[in-house]
Short mmCIF file of C-alpha atoms in Angstrom, two decimals:
data_model
loop_
_atom_site.label_atom_id
_atom_site.label_comp_id
_atom_site.label_asym_id
_atom_site.label_seq_id
_atom_site.Cartn_x
_atom_site.Cartn_y
_atom_site.Cartn_z
CA MET E 1 0.03 0.02 0.26
CA TYR E 2 2.60 2.40 0.57
CA PRO E 3 4.55 1.77 -2.61
CA LEU E 4 1.39 2.73 -4.22
CA LEU E 5 1.20 5.95 -2.17
CA ILE E 6 4.53 7.66 -2.61
CA PRO E 7 3.62 8.26 -6.63
CA VAL E 8 0.24 9.61 -5.92
CA VAL E 9 2.27 12.05 -3.41
CA VAL E 10 4.76 12.95 -6.11
CA ILE E 11 1.94 13.48 -8.60
CA LEU E 12 -0.07 16.22 -6.51
CA ALA E 13 3.27 17.49 -5.54
CA GLY E 14 3.92 18.51 -9.13
CA ALA E 15 0.40 19.34 -9.86
CA LEU E 16 1.08 21.91 -6.98
CA VAL E 17 4.09 23.46 -8.28
CA THR E 18 2.61 23.42 -11.60
CA GLY E 19 -0.29 25.13 -10.45
CA LEU E 20 1.59 27.53 -8.92
CA LYS E 21 3.56 28.49 -11.73
CA SER E 22 0.42 29.11 -13.59
CA PHE E 23 -1.06 31.68 -11.16
CA GLY E 24 0.76 35.15 -10.81
CA ILE E 25 -0.10 38.43 -9.11
CA ASN E 26 0.53 42.18 -9.82
CA GLN E 27 0.73 44.72 -7.44
CA GLU E 28 -0.79 48.29 -9.02
CA TYR E 29 2.41 49.69 -9.70
CA GLN E 30 4.04 45.94 -11.18
CA ARG E 31 3.78 45.04 -14.88
CA ALA E 32 4.78 41.72 -16.08
CA VAL E 33 6.57 41.26 -19.81
CA LEU E 34 5.23 37.89 -20.97
CA PHE E 35 7.77 35.81 -23.05
CA ARG E 36 5.99 32.76 -24.63
CA LEU E 37 9.01 30.26 -25.66
CA GLY E 38 11.06 32.85 -25.93
CA ARG E 39 8.89 35.35 -28.24
CA LEU E 40 7.34 38.48 -26.75
CA GLY E 41 4.02 38.30 -25.72
CA THR E 42 1.02 40.42 -24.01
CA MET E 43 1.93 42.50 -21.05
CA LYS E 44 -0.01 41.06 -18.24
CA GLY E 45 -0.88 43.21 -14.73
CA PRO E 46 -1.85 44.73 -12.61
CA GLY E 47 -3.88 42.15 -10.42
CA TRP E 48 -3.94 38.34 -11.05
CA TYR E 49 -3.21 36.66 -14.17
CA TRP E 50 -2.82 32.46 -15.53
CA LEU E 51 0.76 31.34 -17.23
CA ILE E 52 0.91 28.01 -19.39
CA PRO E 53 3.95 25.96 -17.28
CA PHE E 54 6.99 25.50 -18.48
CA VAL E 55 5.93 27.72 -21.87
CA ASP E 56 5.53 30.93 -20.57
CA ARG E 57 7.53 33.14 -18.44
CA VAL E 58 7.23 36.35 -17.24
CA VAL E 59 9.43 39.53 -16.25
CA LYS E 60 8.66 41.83 -13.52
CA VAL E 61 8.83 45.86 -13.71
CA ASP E 62 8.31 48.44 -11.03
CA LYS E 63 6.87 51.36 -12.70
CA ARG E 64 7.22 53.61 -9.71
CA THR E 65 9.64 56.69 -9.70
CA ILE E 66 13.00 55.46 -8.56
CA THR E 67 15.20 58.24 -6.50
CA TYR E 68 18.73 57.95 -6.86
CA GLN E 69 22.05 59.91 -5.38
CA LEU E 70 24.69 60.45 -8.34
CA GLU E 71 27.97 59.44 -7.12
CA THR E 72 30.33 62.68 -7.18
CA GLN E 73 31.63 64.04 -10.03
CA GLU E 74 35.28 65.58 -10.73
CA THR E 75 35.43 67.01 -13.77
CA ILE E 76 36.03 70.90 -15.15
CA THR E 77 34.19 73.88 -16.09
CA ARG E 78 34.37 75.56 -19.45
CA ASP E 79 36.49 77.84 -17.60
CA GLY E 80 39.06 75.73 -16.77
CA VAL E 81 37.76 75.49 -12.73
CA ALA E 82 37.69 72.04 -11.31
CA VAL E 83 34.86 71.05 -9.70
CA ARG E 84 33.34 68.24 -7.30
CA VAL E 85 29.67 68.06 -8.36
CA ASN E 86 26.81 65.38 -7.24
CA ALA E 87 23.49 65.57 -8.45
CA VAL E 88 20.15 63.66 -7.67
CA LEU E 89 17.68 61.95 -10.37
CA TRP E 90 14.49 60.77 -10.38
CA PHE E 91 13.49 58.27 -13.36
CA ARG E 92 10.98 55.67 -13.96
CA ALA E 93 10.14 52.55 -16.42
CA GLU E 94 7.87 54.46 -18.95
CA SER E 95 7.52 51.47 -21.36
CA PRO E 96 7.91 47.99 -19.37
CA VAL E 97 8.56 45.94 -22.75
CA GLN E 98 11.22 48.28 -24.17
CA VAL E 99 12.80 48.17 -20.58
CA VAL E 100 13.14 44.84 -20.90
CA THR E 101 13.77 44.03 -24.45
CA SER E 102 16.43 47.01 -25.11
CA VAL E 103 18.61 46.97 -22.43
CA GLU E 104 20.07 44.49 -20.02
CA ASN E 105 19.62 46.45 -16.97
CA TRP E 106 18.25 49.73 -17.32
CA MET E 107 18.47 51.30 -13.65
CA SER E 108 22.40 50.79 -13.80
CA ALA E 109 22.28 52.19 -17.84
CA THR E 110 19.94 55.12 -16.90
CA VAL E 111 22.46 55.95 -13.86
CA GLN E 112 25.39 55.82 -16.17
CA ALA E 113 23.98 57.66 -18.73
CA ALA E 114 23.14 60.73 -16.19
CA GLU E 115 26.54 60.62 -14.85
CA THR E 116 27.78 61.11 -18.26
CA ALA E 117 25.43 64.04 -18.62
CA LEU E 118 26.21 65.49 -15.37
CA ARG E 119 30.04 65.75 -16.65
CA ASP E 120 29.13 67.12 -19.79
CA ALA E 121 26.82 69.78 -18.92
CA ILE E 122 29.62 71.13 -16.11
CA GLY E 123 31.86 70.95 -18.88
CA GLN E 124 29.86 73.42 -21.15
CA SER E 125 29.27 75.68 -18.43
CA GLU E 126 30.97 78.49 -16.95
CA LEU E 127 31.63 78.68 -13.09
CA ASP E 128 29.50 81.74 -12.58
CA ASN E 129 26.38 80.33 -14.30
CA MET E 130 26.50 76.91 -12.18
CA LEU E 131 26.66 78.76 -9.20
CA LYS E 132 23.97 81.24 -9.97
CA ASP E 133 21.42 79.44 -12.58
CA ARG E 134 21.48 75.81 -11.50
CA ILE E 135 18.18 75.81 -13.13
CA THR E 136 19.45 75.94 -16.65
CA ILE E 137 22.16 73.41 -16.00
CA ASN E 138 19.73 71.54 -15.01
CA ARG E 139 17.53 71.48 -17.90
CA ARG E 140 20.27 70.81 -19.89
CA MET E 141 21.18 67.43 -18.06
CA GLN E 142 17.31 66.35 -18.53
CA GLU E 143 17.40 67.09 -22.47
CA LEU E 144 20.90 65.05 -22.69
CA LEU E 145 20.04 62.24 -20.87
CA ARG E 146 16.19 62.00 -22.29
CA GLU E 147 17.87 61.22 -26.05
CA ALA E 148 19.06 58.01 -24.38
CA SER E 149 16.73 57.05 -22.11
CA MET E 150 14.09 57.39 -24.80
CA ASN E 151 15.48 54.49 -26.31
CA TRP E 152 15.25 51.99 -23.58
CA GLY E 153 11.79 53.29 -22.30
CA VAL E 154 12.70 55.02 -19.50
CA GLU E 155 11.08 58.61 -18.52
CA ILE E 156 13.14 61.10 -16.57
CA ASP E 157 11.22 63.21 -14.20
CA SER E 158 13.98 65.51 -12.90
CA VAL E 159 17.69 65.74 -12.11
CA GLU E 160 19.25 68.12 -10.42
CA ILE E 161 22.27 69.49 -9.03
CA LYS E 162 22.67 68.63 -5.26
CA ASP E 163 26.32 70.04 -3.91
CA VAL E 164 28.93 71.82 -5.59
CA ASP E 165 32.35 71.66 -4.54
CA ILE E 166 35.20 73.98 -5.62
CA PRO E 167 38.79 74.84 -4.21
CA GLU E 168 39.54 76.74 -1.28
CA GLN E 169 41.71 79.25 -3.08
CA MET E 170 38.91 79.87 -6.01
CA GLN E 171 36.12 80.10 -2.64
CA ARG E 172 38.26 83.06 -1.01
CA ALA E 173 38.81 84.70 -4.96
CA ILE E 174 34.48 84.41 -5.46
CA ALA E 175 34.34 85.92 -1.20
CA ARG E 176 36.95 88.92 -2.38
CA GLU E 177 34.77 89.62 -5.58
CA ALA E 178 31.53 89.58 -3.47
CA GLU E 179 32.85 91.81 -1.26
CA ALA E 180 34.08 94.30 -3.65
CA ILE E 181 30.90 94.31 -5.54
CA ARG E 182 28.87 95.19 -2.22
CA GLU E 183 31.54 98.18 -1.40
CA LYS E 184 31.13 99.40 -4.65
CA ARG E 185 27.06 99.48 -4.35
CA ALA E 186 27.55 101.09 -1.39
CA ARG E 187 30.03 104.00 -2.66
CA ILE E 188 27.60 104.33 -5.52
CA ILE E 189 24.30 104.84 -3.15
CA LYS E 190 26.38 107.11 -0.70
CA ALA E 191 27.41 109.20 -3.70
CA GLU E 192 24.15 109.23 -5.17
CA GLY E 193 22.65 110.37 -1.69
CA GLU E 194 25.41 113.03 -1.21
CA GLN E 195 24.43 114.53 -4.72
CA VAL E 196 20.80 114.45 -4.05
CA ALA E 197 21.35 116.34 -0.53
CA ALA E 198 23.77 118.88 -2.04
CA SER E 199 20.41 119.57 -4.41
CA LYS E 200 18.25 120.18 -1.66
CA LEU E 201 20.91 122.40 0.05
CA SER E 202 21.71 124.34 -2.85
CA GLU E 203 17.90 124.80 -3.28
CA ALA E 204 17.30 125.81 0.69
CA ALA E 205 20.13 128.02 0.30
CA ASN E 206 18.83 130.19 -2.62
CA ILE E 207 15.37 130.58 -0.77
CA ILE E 208 17.13 131.31 2.44
CA SER E 209 19.20 134.14 0.79
CA GLY E 210 16.69 135.42 -0.78
CA SER E 211 14.62 136.53 2.37
CA PRO E 212 16.31 137.92 5.27
CA GLY E 213 13.64 137.20 7.42
CA ALA E 214 14.21 133.37 6.51
CA LEU E 215 17.47 133.64 7.34
CA GLU E 216 16.94 134.36 10.74
CA LEU E 217 14.67 132.26 11.06
CA ARG E 218 16.91 129.50 10.25
CA ARG E 219 19.70 131.18 12.58
CA LEU E 220 17.32 131.03 15.90
CA GLN E 221 16.42 126.96 15.26
CA THR E 222 19.97 126.54 14.65
CA LEU E 223 20.61 128.01 18.28
CA SER E 224 17.52 126.23 19.60
CA GLU E 225 19.00 122.60 18.33
CA ILE E 226 22.55 123.49 19.92
CA GLY E 227 20.88 124.34 23.15
CA THR E 228 19.25 120.91 22.99
CA GLU E 229 22.53 119.17 23.26
CA HIS E 230 23.56 120.45 26.51
CA ASN E 231 26.70 122.28 25.40
CA SER E 232 28.26 124.49 28.02
CA THR E 233 29.63 127.23 26.11
CA ILE E 234 27.56 128.62 22.71
CA VAL E 235 29.31 131.16 20.49
CA ALA E 236 26.52 132.76 18.15
CA MET E 237 27.50 135.33 15.62
CA LEU E 238 24.92 138.49 15.80
CA PRO E 239 22.84 139.07 12.31
CA VAL E 240 24.56 141.54 10.11
CA GLU E 241 21.07 143.85 10.57
CA LEU E 242 22.01 144.16 14.19
CA ILE E 243 25.24 145.31 13.77
CA HIS E 244 24.71 148.13 11.30
CA ALA E 245 21.67 149.03 13.25
CA ALA E 246 23.83 149.35 16.43
CA ARG E 247 26.38 151.35 14.65
CA LYS E 248 24.14 153.58 13.00
CA ILE E 249 22.77 154.35 17.02
CA ALA E 250 26.00 155.00 18.13
CA ASN E 251 26.63 157.59 15.68
CA MET E 252 23.53 159.28 15.84
CA PRO E 253 24.85 161.55 18.99
CA ASP E 254 27.93 162.58 17.09
CA ALA E 255 25.69 163.52 14.05
CA GLU E 256 23.63 165.99 15.82
CA GLU E 257 26.87 167.70 17.75
CA LYS E 258 27.91 168.65 14.50
#
């Protein structure tokens, strides 16, 4: 009896294995590329699907966006400055069939192409543009990378420069340049302020010189402002008109005697 039971168990185990091989499940973000006797078939998923055992073979592809930090690249800018740059890449499998059939390892190929595009984009850019306008360089890298990735069925969502490391000597030069620019701006602003102040003072002087009363009021205002500073000694000049009037009064008796 036992000898007859062993073949039955083997048959049931084989049937179970065959049943498991003929049944597959894909998640919502997965697609299965079908190969039937080596030939490309229809794509499966998401959900469950049936396969012909020992005839059909599937390769699953994840369609979610992949975030990958590129290794630091040492390269030279267009104006001859050695820099160390790294970037972040976002990409995904747009066409699972192309991803499986056109390239052996689509993730590794995309990363290698991104590193090459990063070096090319930095080599075509000057240091000032790389520090001030990263958006343009990011766009250039994405265009260079998309030319290669489209043939693989890979969509490049974005690629952005993360860190830029420049030599210490160049950092000091950039700092001195920025300081000189700020000093130049400060001097220009100060000169413009002095020009406006001189113009206003000239206008005020013209107005005051044409009115003796205004000149006297300005003198009294100046004395009042000086007095608020708690100075111990104030030397004030009398108006010329008062001096002339005093002289006339002092000379009046002499004139009457004559």
